[in-house]
XYZ file of C-alpha atoms in Angstrom:
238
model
C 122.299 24.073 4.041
C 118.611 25.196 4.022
C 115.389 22.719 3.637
C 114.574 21.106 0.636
C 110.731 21.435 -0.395
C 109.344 18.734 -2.734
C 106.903 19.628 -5.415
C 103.463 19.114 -4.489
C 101.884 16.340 -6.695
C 98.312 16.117 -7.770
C 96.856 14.178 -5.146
C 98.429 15.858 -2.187
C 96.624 19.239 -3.890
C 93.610 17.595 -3.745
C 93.954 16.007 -0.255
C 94.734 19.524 0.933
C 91.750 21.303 -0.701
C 89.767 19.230 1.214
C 90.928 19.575 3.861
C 90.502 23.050 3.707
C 87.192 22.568 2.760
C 86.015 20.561 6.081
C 87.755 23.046 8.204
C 85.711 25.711 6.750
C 81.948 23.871 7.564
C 82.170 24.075 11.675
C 80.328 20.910 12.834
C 77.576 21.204 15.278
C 78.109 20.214 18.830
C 76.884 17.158 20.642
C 75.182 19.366 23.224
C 73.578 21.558 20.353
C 72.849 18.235 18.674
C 70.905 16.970 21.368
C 68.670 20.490 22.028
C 68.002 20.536 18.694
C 66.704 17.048 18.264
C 64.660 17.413 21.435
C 62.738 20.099 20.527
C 59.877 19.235 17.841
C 58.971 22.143 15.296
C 56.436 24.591 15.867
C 54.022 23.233 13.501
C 54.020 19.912 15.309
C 52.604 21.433 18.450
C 49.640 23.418 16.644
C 48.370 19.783 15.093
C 48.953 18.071 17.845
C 47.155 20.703 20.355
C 44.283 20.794 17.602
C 43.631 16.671 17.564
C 44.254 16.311 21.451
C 41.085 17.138 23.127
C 41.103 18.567 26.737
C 40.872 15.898 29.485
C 37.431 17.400 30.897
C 35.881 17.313 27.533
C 36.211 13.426 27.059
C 35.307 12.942 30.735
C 31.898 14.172 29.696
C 31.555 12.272 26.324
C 31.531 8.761 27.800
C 29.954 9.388 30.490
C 26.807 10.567 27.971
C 27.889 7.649 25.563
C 27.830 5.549 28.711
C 24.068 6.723 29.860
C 22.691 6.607 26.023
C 23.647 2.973 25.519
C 21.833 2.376 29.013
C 18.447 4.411 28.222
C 19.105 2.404 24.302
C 18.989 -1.128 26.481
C 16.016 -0.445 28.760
C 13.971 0.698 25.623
C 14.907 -2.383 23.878
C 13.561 -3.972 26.506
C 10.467 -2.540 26.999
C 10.042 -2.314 23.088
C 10.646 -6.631 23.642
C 7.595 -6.883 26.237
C 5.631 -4.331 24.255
C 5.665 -6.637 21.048
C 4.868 -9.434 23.158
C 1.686 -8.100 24.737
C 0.875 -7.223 21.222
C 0.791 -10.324 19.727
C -0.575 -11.582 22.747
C -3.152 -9.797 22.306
C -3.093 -8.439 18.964
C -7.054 -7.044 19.522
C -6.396 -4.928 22.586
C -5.693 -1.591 21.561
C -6.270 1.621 23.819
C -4.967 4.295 21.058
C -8.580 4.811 20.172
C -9.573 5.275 24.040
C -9.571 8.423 25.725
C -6.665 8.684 28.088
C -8.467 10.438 30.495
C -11.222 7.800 30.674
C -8.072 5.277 31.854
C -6.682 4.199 34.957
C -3.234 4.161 35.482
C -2.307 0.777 34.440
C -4.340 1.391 31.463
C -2.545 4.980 30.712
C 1.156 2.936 30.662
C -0.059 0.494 28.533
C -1.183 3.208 26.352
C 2.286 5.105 26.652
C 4.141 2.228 25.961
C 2.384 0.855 23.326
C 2.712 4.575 21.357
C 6.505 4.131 21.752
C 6.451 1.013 20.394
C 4.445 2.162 17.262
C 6.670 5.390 16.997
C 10.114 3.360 17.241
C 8.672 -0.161 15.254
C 6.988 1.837 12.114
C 8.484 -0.252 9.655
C 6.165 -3.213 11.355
C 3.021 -1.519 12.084
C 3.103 -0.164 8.042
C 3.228 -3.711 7.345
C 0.469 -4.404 9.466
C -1.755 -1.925 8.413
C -1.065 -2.950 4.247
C -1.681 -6.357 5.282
C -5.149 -5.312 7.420
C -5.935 -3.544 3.542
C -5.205 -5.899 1.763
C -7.476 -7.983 3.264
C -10.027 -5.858 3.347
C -9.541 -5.421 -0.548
C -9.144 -9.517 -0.552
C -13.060 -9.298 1.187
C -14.373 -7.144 -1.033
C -13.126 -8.386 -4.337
C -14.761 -11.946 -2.862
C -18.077 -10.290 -2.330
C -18.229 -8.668 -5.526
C -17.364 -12.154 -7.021
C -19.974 -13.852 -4.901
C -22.492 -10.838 -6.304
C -21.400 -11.749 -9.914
C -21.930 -15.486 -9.883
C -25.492 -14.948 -8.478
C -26.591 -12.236 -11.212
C -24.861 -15.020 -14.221
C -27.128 -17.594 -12.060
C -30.468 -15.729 -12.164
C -29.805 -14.654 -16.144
C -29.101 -17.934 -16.695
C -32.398 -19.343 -14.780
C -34.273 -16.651 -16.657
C -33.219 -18.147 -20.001
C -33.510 -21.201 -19.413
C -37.114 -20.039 -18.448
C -38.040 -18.656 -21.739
C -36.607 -21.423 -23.331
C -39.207 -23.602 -21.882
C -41.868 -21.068 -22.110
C -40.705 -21.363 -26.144
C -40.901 -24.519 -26.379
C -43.890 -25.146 -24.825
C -45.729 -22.914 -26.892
C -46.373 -19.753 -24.414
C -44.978 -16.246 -24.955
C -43.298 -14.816 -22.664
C -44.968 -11.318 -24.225
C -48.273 -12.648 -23.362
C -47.120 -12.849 -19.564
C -49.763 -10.266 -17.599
C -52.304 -9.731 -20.755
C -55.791 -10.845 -20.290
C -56.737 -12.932 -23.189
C -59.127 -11.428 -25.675
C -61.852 -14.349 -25.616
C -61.896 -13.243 -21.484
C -62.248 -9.595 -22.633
C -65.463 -10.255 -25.250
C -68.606 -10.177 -23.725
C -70.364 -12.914 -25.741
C -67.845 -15.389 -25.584
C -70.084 -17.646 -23.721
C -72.461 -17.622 -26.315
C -70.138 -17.501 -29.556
C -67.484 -20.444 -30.628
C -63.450 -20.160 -30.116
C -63.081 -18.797 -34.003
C -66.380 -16.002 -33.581
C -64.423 -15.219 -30.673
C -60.960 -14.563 -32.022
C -62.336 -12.036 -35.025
C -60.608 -8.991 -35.738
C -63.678 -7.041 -33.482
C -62.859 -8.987 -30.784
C -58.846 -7.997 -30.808
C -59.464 -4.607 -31.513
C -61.589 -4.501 -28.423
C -58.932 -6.384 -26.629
C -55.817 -3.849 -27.988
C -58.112 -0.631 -27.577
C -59.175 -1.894 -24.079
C -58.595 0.750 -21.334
C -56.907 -2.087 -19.193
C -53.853 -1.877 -21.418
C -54.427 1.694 -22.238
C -50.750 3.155 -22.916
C -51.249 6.536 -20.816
C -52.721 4.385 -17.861
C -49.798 4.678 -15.290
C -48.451 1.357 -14.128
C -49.900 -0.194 -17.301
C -47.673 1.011 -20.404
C -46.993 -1.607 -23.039
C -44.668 -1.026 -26.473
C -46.142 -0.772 -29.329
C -42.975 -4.213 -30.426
C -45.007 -6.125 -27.652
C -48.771 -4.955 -29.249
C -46.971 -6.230 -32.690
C -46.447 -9.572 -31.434
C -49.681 -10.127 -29.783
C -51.875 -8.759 -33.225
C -49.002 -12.071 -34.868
C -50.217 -14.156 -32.759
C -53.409 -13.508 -32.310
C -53.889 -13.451 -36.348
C -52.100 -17.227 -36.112
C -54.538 -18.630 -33.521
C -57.608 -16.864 -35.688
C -55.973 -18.874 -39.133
C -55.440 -21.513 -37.336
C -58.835 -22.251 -36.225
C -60.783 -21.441 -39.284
């Protein structure tokens, strides 16, 4: 009696197809596995040979980074004692010297104090606006000083003719020779004879106050005033 073959349900068709399936995708092997895992990509060793700098190459950098932060601590240093023998002696300055005039103590100083200057120009800017500005300070106080003694002596001078004023005395008639002083008979005549209109004209045309005379020009405002009050003294005494 031959075999007997069941029909093949659903899920047994499915279980078989894959199956089939897996059998047809060969899996890698372990020793394949591990080569393949060791070995990085290609573009993994470009980046990383391009960041990685050669061994010699950093050897070099620190020892220069090493010998720059030296040469930046002895400057500090000296830049330290330089500011102190500045404000030390804030007066003593050999910049304006002649180096070849100096010793050699002198000539260091000099150096040193040029450095300092060159690296610390933040402070000597400050310096020098503060050194203007009181300059500036000086002058504006002179000019002050200058302006309270010209308000003084206008302020004497009024105060002068105000007392002149009051007292009865021009201050136009200040360098005039009277005309009584001028007539030649006023020994002989009285104070009114004296004062006539003859006698001022003589007095106003006198060369003495002769307008072309140099050193001796008078305005014609002040000749004004002195006919006033010379015409006053005349009607006053008649």
């Amino acid at each position: 009696m031959g075999r007997l073959h069941m029909k093949e349900t659903p899920a047994e068709r499915e279980e078989q197809e894959e199956r089939a399936q897996e059998k047809a995708v060969p899996f890698p092997s372990r020793r394949n596995k591990k080569r393949h895992e060791s070995i990085p990509p290609f573009d993994e060793y470009i980046e990383e040979d391009s960041r990685a700098p050669p061994a010699s190459a950093t050897k070099v950098d620190m020892d220069a980074l090493r010998a720059e932060m030296e040469e930046r601590e002895f400057r500090e240093k000296l830049f330290d004692a330089m500011g102190m023998m500045l404000v030390e002696r804030p007066t003593s300055s050999h910049l304006r010297d002649d180096p070849s005039m100096m010793d050699d103590d002198q000539y260091a100083e000099w150096i040193r104090e040029g450095m300092w200057r060159r690296t610390h120009k933040a402070e000597v800017e400050a310096q020098e606006r503060a050194e203007e500005e009181r300059k500036r300070k000086k002058e504006r106080e002179k000019a002050r000083r200058e302006e309270t003694r010209r308000m003084e002596r206008e302020d004497s001078e009024r105060r002068s003719r105000r007392k002149h004023a009051k007292e009865g005395v021009s201050p136009l008639l200040w360098g005039f020779r009277s005309p009584v002083a001028l007539s030649p008979s006023a020994s002989t005549t009285s104070d009114s004879d004296a004062l006539s209109k003859q006698t001022v004209s003589a007095f106003l045309l006198s060369p003495l106050h002769s307008i072309g005379k140099p050193g001796n020009n008078v305005c014609a405002r002040r000749y004004c005033c002195i006919i006033r009050i010379v015409s006053s003294q005349v009607d006053g005494s008649r």
